[in-house]
PDB file of C-alpha atoms in Angstrom:
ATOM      1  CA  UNK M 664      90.768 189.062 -62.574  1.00 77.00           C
ATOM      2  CA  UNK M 665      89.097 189.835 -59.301  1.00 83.00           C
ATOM      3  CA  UNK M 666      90.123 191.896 -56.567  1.00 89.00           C
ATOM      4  CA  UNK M 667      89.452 189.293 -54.161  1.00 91.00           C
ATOM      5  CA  UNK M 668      88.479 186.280 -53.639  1.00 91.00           C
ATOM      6  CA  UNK M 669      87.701 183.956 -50.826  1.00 93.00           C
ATOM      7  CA  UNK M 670      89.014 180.417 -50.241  1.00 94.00           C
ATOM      8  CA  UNK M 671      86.926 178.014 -48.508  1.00 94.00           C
ATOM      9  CA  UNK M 672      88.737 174.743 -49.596  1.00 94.00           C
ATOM     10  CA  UNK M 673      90.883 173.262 -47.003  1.00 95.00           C
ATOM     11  CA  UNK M 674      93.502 172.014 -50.106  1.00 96.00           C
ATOM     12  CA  UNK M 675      93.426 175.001 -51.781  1.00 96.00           C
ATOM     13  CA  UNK M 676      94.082 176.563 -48.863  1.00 96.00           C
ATOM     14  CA  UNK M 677      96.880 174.662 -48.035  1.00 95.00           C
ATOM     15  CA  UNK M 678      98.006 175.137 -51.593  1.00 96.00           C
ATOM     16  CA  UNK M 679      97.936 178.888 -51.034  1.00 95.00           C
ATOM     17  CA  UNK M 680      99.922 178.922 -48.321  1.00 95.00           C
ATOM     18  CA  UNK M 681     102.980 177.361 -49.367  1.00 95.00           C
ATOM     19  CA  UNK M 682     105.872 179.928 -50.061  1.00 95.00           C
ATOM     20  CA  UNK M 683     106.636 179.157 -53.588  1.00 95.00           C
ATOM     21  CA  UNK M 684     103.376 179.216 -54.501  1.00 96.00           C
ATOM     22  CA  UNK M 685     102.532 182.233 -52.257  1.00 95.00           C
ATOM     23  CA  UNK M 686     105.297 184.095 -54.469  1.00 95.00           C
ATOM     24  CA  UNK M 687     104.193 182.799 -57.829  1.00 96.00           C
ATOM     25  CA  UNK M 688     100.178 183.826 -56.658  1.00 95.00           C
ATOM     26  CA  UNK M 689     101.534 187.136 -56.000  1.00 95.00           C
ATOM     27  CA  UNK M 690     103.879 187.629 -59.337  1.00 95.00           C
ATOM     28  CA  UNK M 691     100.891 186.164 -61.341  1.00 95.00           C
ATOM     29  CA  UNK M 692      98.836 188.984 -59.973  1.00 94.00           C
ATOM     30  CA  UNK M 693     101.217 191.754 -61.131  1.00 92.00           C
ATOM     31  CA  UNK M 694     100.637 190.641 -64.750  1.00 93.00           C
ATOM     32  CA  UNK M 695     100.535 187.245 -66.715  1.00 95.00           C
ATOM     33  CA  UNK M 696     103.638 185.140 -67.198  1.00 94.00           C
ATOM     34  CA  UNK M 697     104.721 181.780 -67.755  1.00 94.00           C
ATOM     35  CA  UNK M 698     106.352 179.193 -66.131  1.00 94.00           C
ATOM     36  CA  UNK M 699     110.223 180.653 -68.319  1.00 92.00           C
ATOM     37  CA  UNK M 700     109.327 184.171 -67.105  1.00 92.00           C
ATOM     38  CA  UNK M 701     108.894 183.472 -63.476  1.00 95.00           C
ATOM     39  CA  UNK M 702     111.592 180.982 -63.005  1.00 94.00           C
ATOM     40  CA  UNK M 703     114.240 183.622 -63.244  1.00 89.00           C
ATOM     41  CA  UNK M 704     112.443 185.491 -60.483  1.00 91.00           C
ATOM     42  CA  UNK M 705     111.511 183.208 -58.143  1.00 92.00           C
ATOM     43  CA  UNK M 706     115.231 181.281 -58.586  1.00 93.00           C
ATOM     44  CA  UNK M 707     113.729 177.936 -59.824  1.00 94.00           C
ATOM     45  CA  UNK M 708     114.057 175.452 -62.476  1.00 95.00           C
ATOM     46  CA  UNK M 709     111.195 175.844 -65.491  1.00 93.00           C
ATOM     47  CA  UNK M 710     109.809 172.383 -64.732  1.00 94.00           C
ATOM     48  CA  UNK M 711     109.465 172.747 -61.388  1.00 96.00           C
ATOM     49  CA  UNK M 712     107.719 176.599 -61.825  1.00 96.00           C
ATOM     50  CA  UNK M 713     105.489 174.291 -64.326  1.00 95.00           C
ATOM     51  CA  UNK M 714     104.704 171.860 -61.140  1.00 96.00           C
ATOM     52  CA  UNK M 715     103.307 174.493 -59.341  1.00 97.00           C
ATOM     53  CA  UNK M 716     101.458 176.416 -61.929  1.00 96.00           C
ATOM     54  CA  UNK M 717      99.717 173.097 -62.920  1.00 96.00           C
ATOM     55  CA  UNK M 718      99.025 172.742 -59.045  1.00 97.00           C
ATOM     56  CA  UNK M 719      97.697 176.257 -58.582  1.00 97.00           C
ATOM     57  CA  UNK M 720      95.635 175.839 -61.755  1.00 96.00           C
ATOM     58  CA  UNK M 721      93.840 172.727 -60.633  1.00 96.00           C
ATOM     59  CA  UNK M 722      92.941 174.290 -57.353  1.00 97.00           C
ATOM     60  CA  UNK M 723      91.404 177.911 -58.979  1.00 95.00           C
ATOM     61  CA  UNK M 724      94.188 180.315 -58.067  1.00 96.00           C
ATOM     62  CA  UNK M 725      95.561 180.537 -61.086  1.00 96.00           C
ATOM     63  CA  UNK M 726      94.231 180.942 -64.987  1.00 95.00           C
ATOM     64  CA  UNK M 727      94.727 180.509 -68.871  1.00 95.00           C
ATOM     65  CA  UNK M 728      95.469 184.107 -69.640  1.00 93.00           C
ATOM     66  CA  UNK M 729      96.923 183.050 -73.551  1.00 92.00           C
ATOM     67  CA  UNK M 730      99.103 181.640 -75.351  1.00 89.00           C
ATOM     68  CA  UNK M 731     102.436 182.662 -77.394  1.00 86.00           C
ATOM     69  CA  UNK M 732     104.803 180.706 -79.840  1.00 83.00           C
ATOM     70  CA  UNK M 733     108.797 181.419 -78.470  1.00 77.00           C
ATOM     71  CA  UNK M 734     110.440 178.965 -81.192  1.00 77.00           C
ATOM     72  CA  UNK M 735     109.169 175.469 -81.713  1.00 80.00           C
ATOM     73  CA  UNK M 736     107.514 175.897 -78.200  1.00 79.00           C
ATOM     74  CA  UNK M 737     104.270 177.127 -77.347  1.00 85.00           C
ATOM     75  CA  UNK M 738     104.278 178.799 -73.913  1.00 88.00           C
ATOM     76  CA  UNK M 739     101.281 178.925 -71.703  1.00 92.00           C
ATOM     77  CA  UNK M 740     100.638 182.915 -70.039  1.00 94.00           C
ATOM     78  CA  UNK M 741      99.162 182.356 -66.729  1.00 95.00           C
ATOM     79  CA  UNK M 742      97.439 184.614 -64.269  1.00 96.00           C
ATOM     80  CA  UNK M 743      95.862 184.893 -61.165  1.00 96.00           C
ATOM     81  CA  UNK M 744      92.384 184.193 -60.490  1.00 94.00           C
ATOM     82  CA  UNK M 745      92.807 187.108 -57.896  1.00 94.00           C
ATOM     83  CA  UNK M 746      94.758 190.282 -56.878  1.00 93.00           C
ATOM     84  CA  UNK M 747      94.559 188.882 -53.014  1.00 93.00           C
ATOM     85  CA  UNK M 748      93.161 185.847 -51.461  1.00 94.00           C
ATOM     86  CA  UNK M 749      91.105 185.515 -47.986  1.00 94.00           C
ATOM     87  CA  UNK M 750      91.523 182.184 -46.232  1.00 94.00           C
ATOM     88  CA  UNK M 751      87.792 182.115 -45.233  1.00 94.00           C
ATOM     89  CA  UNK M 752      87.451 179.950 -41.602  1.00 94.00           C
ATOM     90  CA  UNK M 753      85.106 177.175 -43.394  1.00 92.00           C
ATOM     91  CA  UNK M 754      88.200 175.963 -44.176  1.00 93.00           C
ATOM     92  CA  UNK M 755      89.455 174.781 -40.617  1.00 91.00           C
ATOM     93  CA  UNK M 756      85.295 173.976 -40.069  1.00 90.00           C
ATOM     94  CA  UNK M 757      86.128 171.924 -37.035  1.00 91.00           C
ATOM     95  CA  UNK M 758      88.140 174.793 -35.077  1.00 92.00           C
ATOM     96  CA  UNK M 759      86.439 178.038 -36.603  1.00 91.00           C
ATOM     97  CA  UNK M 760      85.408 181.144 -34.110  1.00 90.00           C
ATOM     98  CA  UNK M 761      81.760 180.748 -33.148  1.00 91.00           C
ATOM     99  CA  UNK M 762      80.688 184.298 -31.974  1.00 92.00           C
ATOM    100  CA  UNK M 763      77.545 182.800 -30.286  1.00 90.00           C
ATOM    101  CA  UNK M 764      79.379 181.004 -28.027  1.00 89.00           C
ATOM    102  CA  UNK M 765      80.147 184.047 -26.010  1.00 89.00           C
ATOM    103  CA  UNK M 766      78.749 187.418 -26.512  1.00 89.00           C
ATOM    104  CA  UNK M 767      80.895 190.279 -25.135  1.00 92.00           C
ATOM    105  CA  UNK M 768      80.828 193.765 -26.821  1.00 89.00           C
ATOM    106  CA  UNK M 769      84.221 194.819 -25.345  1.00 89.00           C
ATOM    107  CA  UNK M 770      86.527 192.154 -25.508  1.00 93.00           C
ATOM    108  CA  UNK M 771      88.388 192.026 -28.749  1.00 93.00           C
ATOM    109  CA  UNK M 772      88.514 188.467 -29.334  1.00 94.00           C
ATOM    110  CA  UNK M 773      84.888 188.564 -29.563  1.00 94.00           C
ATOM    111  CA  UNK M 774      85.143 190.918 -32.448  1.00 94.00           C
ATOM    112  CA  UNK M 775      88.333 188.751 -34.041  1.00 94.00           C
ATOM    113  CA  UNK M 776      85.173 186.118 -33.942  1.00 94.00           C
ATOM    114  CA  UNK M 777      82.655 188.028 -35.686  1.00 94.00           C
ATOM    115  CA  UNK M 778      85.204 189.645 -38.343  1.00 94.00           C
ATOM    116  CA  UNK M 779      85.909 185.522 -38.908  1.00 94.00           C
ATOM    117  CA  UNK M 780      82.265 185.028 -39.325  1.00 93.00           C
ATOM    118  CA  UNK M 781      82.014 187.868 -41.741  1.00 94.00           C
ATOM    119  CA  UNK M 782      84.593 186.517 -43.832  1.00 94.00           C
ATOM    120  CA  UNK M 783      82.959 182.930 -44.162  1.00 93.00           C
ATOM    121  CA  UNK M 784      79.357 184.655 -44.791  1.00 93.00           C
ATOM    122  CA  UNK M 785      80.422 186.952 -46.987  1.00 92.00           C
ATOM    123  CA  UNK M 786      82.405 184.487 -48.619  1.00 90.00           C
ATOM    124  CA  UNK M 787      79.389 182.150 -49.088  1.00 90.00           C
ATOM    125  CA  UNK M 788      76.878 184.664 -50.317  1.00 92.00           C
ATOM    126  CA  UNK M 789      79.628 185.572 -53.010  1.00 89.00           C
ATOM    127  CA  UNK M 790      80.519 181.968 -54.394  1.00 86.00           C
ATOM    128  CA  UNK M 791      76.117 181.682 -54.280  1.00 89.00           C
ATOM    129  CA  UNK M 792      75.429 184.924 -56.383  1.00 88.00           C
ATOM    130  CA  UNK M 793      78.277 184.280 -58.767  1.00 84.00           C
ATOM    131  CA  UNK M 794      76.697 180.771 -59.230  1.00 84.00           C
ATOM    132  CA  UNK M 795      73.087 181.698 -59.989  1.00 88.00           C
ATOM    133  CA  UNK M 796      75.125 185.109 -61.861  1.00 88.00           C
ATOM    134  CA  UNK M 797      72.697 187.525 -59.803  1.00 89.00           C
ATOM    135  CA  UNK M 798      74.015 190.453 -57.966  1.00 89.00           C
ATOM    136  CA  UNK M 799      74.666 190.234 -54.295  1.00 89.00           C
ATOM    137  CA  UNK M 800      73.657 193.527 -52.053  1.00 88.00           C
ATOM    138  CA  UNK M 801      75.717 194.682 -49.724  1.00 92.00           C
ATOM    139  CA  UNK M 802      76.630 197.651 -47.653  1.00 92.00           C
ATOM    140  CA  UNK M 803      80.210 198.481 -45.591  1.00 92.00           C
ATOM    141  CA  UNK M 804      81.071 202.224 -43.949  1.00 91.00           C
ATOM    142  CA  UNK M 805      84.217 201.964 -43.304  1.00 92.00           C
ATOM    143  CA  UNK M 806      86.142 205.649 -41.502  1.00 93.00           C
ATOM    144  CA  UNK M 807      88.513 206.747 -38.776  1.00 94.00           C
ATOM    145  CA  UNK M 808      88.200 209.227 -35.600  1.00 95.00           C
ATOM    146  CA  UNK M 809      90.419 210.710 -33.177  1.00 96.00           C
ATOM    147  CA  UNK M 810      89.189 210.499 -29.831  1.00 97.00           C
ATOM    148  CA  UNK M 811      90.183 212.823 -27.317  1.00 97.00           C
ATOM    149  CA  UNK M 812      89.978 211.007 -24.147  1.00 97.00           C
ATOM    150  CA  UNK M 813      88.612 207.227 -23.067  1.00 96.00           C
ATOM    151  CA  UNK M 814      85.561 209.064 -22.228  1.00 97.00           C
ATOM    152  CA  UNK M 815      84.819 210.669 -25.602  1.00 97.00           C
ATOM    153  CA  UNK M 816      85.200 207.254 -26.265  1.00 96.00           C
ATOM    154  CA  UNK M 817      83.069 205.562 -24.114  1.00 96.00           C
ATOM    155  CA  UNK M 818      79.760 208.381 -25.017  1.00 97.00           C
ATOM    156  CA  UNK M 819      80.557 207.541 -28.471  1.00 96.00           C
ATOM    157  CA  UNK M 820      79.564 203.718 -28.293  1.00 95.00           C
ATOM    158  CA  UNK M 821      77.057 204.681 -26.366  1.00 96.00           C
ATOM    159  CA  UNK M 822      75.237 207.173 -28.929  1.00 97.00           C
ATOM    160  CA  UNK M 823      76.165 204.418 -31.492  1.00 96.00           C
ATOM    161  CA  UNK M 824      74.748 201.742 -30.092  1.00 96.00           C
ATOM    162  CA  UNK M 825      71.387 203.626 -29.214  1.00 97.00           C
ATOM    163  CA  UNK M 826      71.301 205.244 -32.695  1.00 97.00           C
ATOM    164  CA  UNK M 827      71.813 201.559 -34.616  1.00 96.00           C
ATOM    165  CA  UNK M 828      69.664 199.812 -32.038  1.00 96.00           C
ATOM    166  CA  UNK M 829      67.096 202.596 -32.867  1.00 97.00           C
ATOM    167  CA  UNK M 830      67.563 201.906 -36.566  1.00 97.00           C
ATOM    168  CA  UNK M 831      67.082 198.489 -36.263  1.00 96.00           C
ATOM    169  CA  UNK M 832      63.768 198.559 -33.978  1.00 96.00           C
ATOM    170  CA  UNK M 833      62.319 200.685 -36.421  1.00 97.00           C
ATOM    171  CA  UNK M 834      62.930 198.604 -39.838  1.00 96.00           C
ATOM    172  CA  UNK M 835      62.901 194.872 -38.360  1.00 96.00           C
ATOM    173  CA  UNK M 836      59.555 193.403 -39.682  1.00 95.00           C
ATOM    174  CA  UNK M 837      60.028 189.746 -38.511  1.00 92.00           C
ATOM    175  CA  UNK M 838      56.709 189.199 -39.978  1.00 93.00           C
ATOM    176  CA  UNK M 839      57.139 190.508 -43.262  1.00 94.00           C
ATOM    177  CA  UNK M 840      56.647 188.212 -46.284  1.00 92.00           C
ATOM    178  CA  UNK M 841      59.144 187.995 -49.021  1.00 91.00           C
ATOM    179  CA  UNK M 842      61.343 189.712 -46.183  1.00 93.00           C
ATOM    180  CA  UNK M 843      65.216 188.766 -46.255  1.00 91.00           C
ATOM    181  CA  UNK M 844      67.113 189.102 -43.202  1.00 93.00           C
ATOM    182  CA  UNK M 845      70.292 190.484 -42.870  1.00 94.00           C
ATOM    183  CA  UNK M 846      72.975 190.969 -39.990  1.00 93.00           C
ATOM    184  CA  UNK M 847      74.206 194.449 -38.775  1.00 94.00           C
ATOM    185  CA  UNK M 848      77.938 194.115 -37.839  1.00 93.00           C
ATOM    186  CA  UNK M 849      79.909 197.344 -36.509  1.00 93.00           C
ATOM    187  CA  UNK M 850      82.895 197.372 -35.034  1.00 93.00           C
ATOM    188  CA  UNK M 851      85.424 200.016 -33.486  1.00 92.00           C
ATOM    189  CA  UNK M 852      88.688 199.213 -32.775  1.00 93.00           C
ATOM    190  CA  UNK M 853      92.396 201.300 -32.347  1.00 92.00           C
ATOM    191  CA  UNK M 854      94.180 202.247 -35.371  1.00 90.00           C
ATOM    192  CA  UNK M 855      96.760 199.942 -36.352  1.00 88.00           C
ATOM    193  CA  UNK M 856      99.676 201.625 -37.392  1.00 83.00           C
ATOM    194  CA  UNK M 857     101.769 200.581 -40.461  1.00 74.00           C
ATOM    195  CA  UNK M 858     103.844 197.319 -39.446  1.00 65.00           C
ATOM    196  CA  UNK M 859     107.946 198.166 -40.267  1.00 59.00           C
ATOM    197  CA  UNK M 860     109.371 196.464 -43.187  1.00 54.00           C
ATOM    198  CA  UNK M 861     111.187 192.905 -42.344  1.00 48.00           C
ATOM    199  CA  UNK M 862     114.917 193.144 -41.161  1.00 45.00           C
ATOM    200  CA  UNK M 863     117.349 191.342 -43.248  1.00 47.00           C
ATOM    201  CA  UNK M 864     118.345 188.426 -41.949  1.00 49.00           C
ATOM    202  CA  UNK M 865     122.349 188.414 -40.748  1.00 48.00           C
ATOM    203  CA  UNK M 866     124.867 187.097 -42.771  1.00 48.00           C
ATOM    204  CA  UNK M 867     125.916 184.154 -41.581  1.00 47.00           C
ATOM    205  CA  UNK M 868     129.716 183.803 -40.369  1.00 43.00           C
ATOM    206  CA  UNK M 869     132.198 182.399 -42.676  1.00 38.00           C
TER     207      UNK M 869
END
C-alpha cells in the first residue's frame, strides 16, 4: 500500500468522492476486508458493499489483497491502493489555478495556486517514474517559527528571499548540457490550528 497517492482522473475522482465510497476507501485503509466485513460497519447490504468495491476496484482505489474460504463461499479481502488520496487539479483541467496568470508574493490565493500546481506536478512526475520504475528526486523542508512581531516577520522574508535568490543565481546553468531543471517553491504561511471535532447533529423532534 502507499502512503499516498494522487488522482488525476476526473471519474475516479468523482468515484472518490462519494460518501460511501469515501468510508469504504478509508476502512479499506485500516486493514483488508471484504465486502461481509464492512457491511456491518458501514450499515449496508453485502451486495451493495460488493457494488462499490467492484466500482472502486475498476477505478485503482482499491486492491486484491487475498482470498479466504468462509463455507461454500470464497470471499474476496480487499484493500486500499492508498492510506490517503490527493485530488490532483488535472482533474478539473478546464478550471485549474494557473499561478502565471498573476504573480503576487503576498496574497494567499496566489500561494493556494502554486500549492495546486505542486500537487498536479508532483503528481505527474510520480505516475512517470513509477512507469519507467526509476526513482524520482525530490527535496521538501518543511518547519515552524514563532514570530515575535509583523516586523520580525517582514525581515524574515526578506533574508529568505535574498538568501534563496542567492542560491539560485549561483547554481542556475541555463546552458548546461544534460542539465534538468527544476522549480524552487517556498512558502510561509500562519499556523493553522487543529479544526474542532464535528457537532452532532440534533435529534430531531418527535
Amino acid at each position: 500500500m502507499l502512503d499516498v497517492t494522487v488522482i488525476e482522473d476526473p471519474e475516479t475522482a468523482a468515484v472518490s468522492l462519494d460518501p460511501v465510497r469515501a468510508r469504504l476507501l478509508a476502512e479499506l485503509a485500516a486493514g483488508p476486508a471484504s465486502a461481509a466485513m464492512l457491511a456491518g460497519k458501514v450499515g449496508l447490504p453485502r451486495q451493495k458493499v460488493n457494488y462499490h468495491l467492484k466500482t472502486l476496484e475498476r477505478h485503482g482505489l482499491v486492491e486484491l489483497a487475498g482470498e479466504r474460504r468462509k463455507g461454500n463461499v470464497t470471499e474476496r479481502l480487499m484493500r486500499a491502493s492508498a492510506a490517503s488520496y490527493v485530488i490532483s487539479p488535472a482533474a478539473l483541467p478546464a478550471v485549474q489555478p494557473d499561478p502565471d496568470r498573476f504573480r503576487d508574493q503576498l496574497s494567499a490565493r496566489w500561494l493556494l495556486a502554486l500549492g495546486a500546481r505542486l500537487v498536479r506536478d508532483v503528481g505527474t512526475l510520480i505516475g512517470g517514474a513509477a512507469g519507467a520504475r526509476k526513482p524520482l528526486a525530490t527535496y521538501a523542508l518543511d518547519g515552524e517559527v514563532r514570530f515575535a512581531s509583523a516586523a520580525d516577520r517582514a525581515a524574515f522574508v526578506r533574508e529568505l528571499t535574498a538568501g534563496v535568490s542567492a542560491l539560485i543565481r549561483k547554481y542556475d546553468a541555463p546552458d548546461a548540457e544534460g542539465g534538468r531543471d527544476h522549480r524552487v517553491v517556498v512558502a510561509l504561511h500562519p499556523t493553522v490550528k487543529d479544526r474542532p471535532a464535528a457537532l452532532e447533529p440534533a435529534p430531531e423532534a418527535e
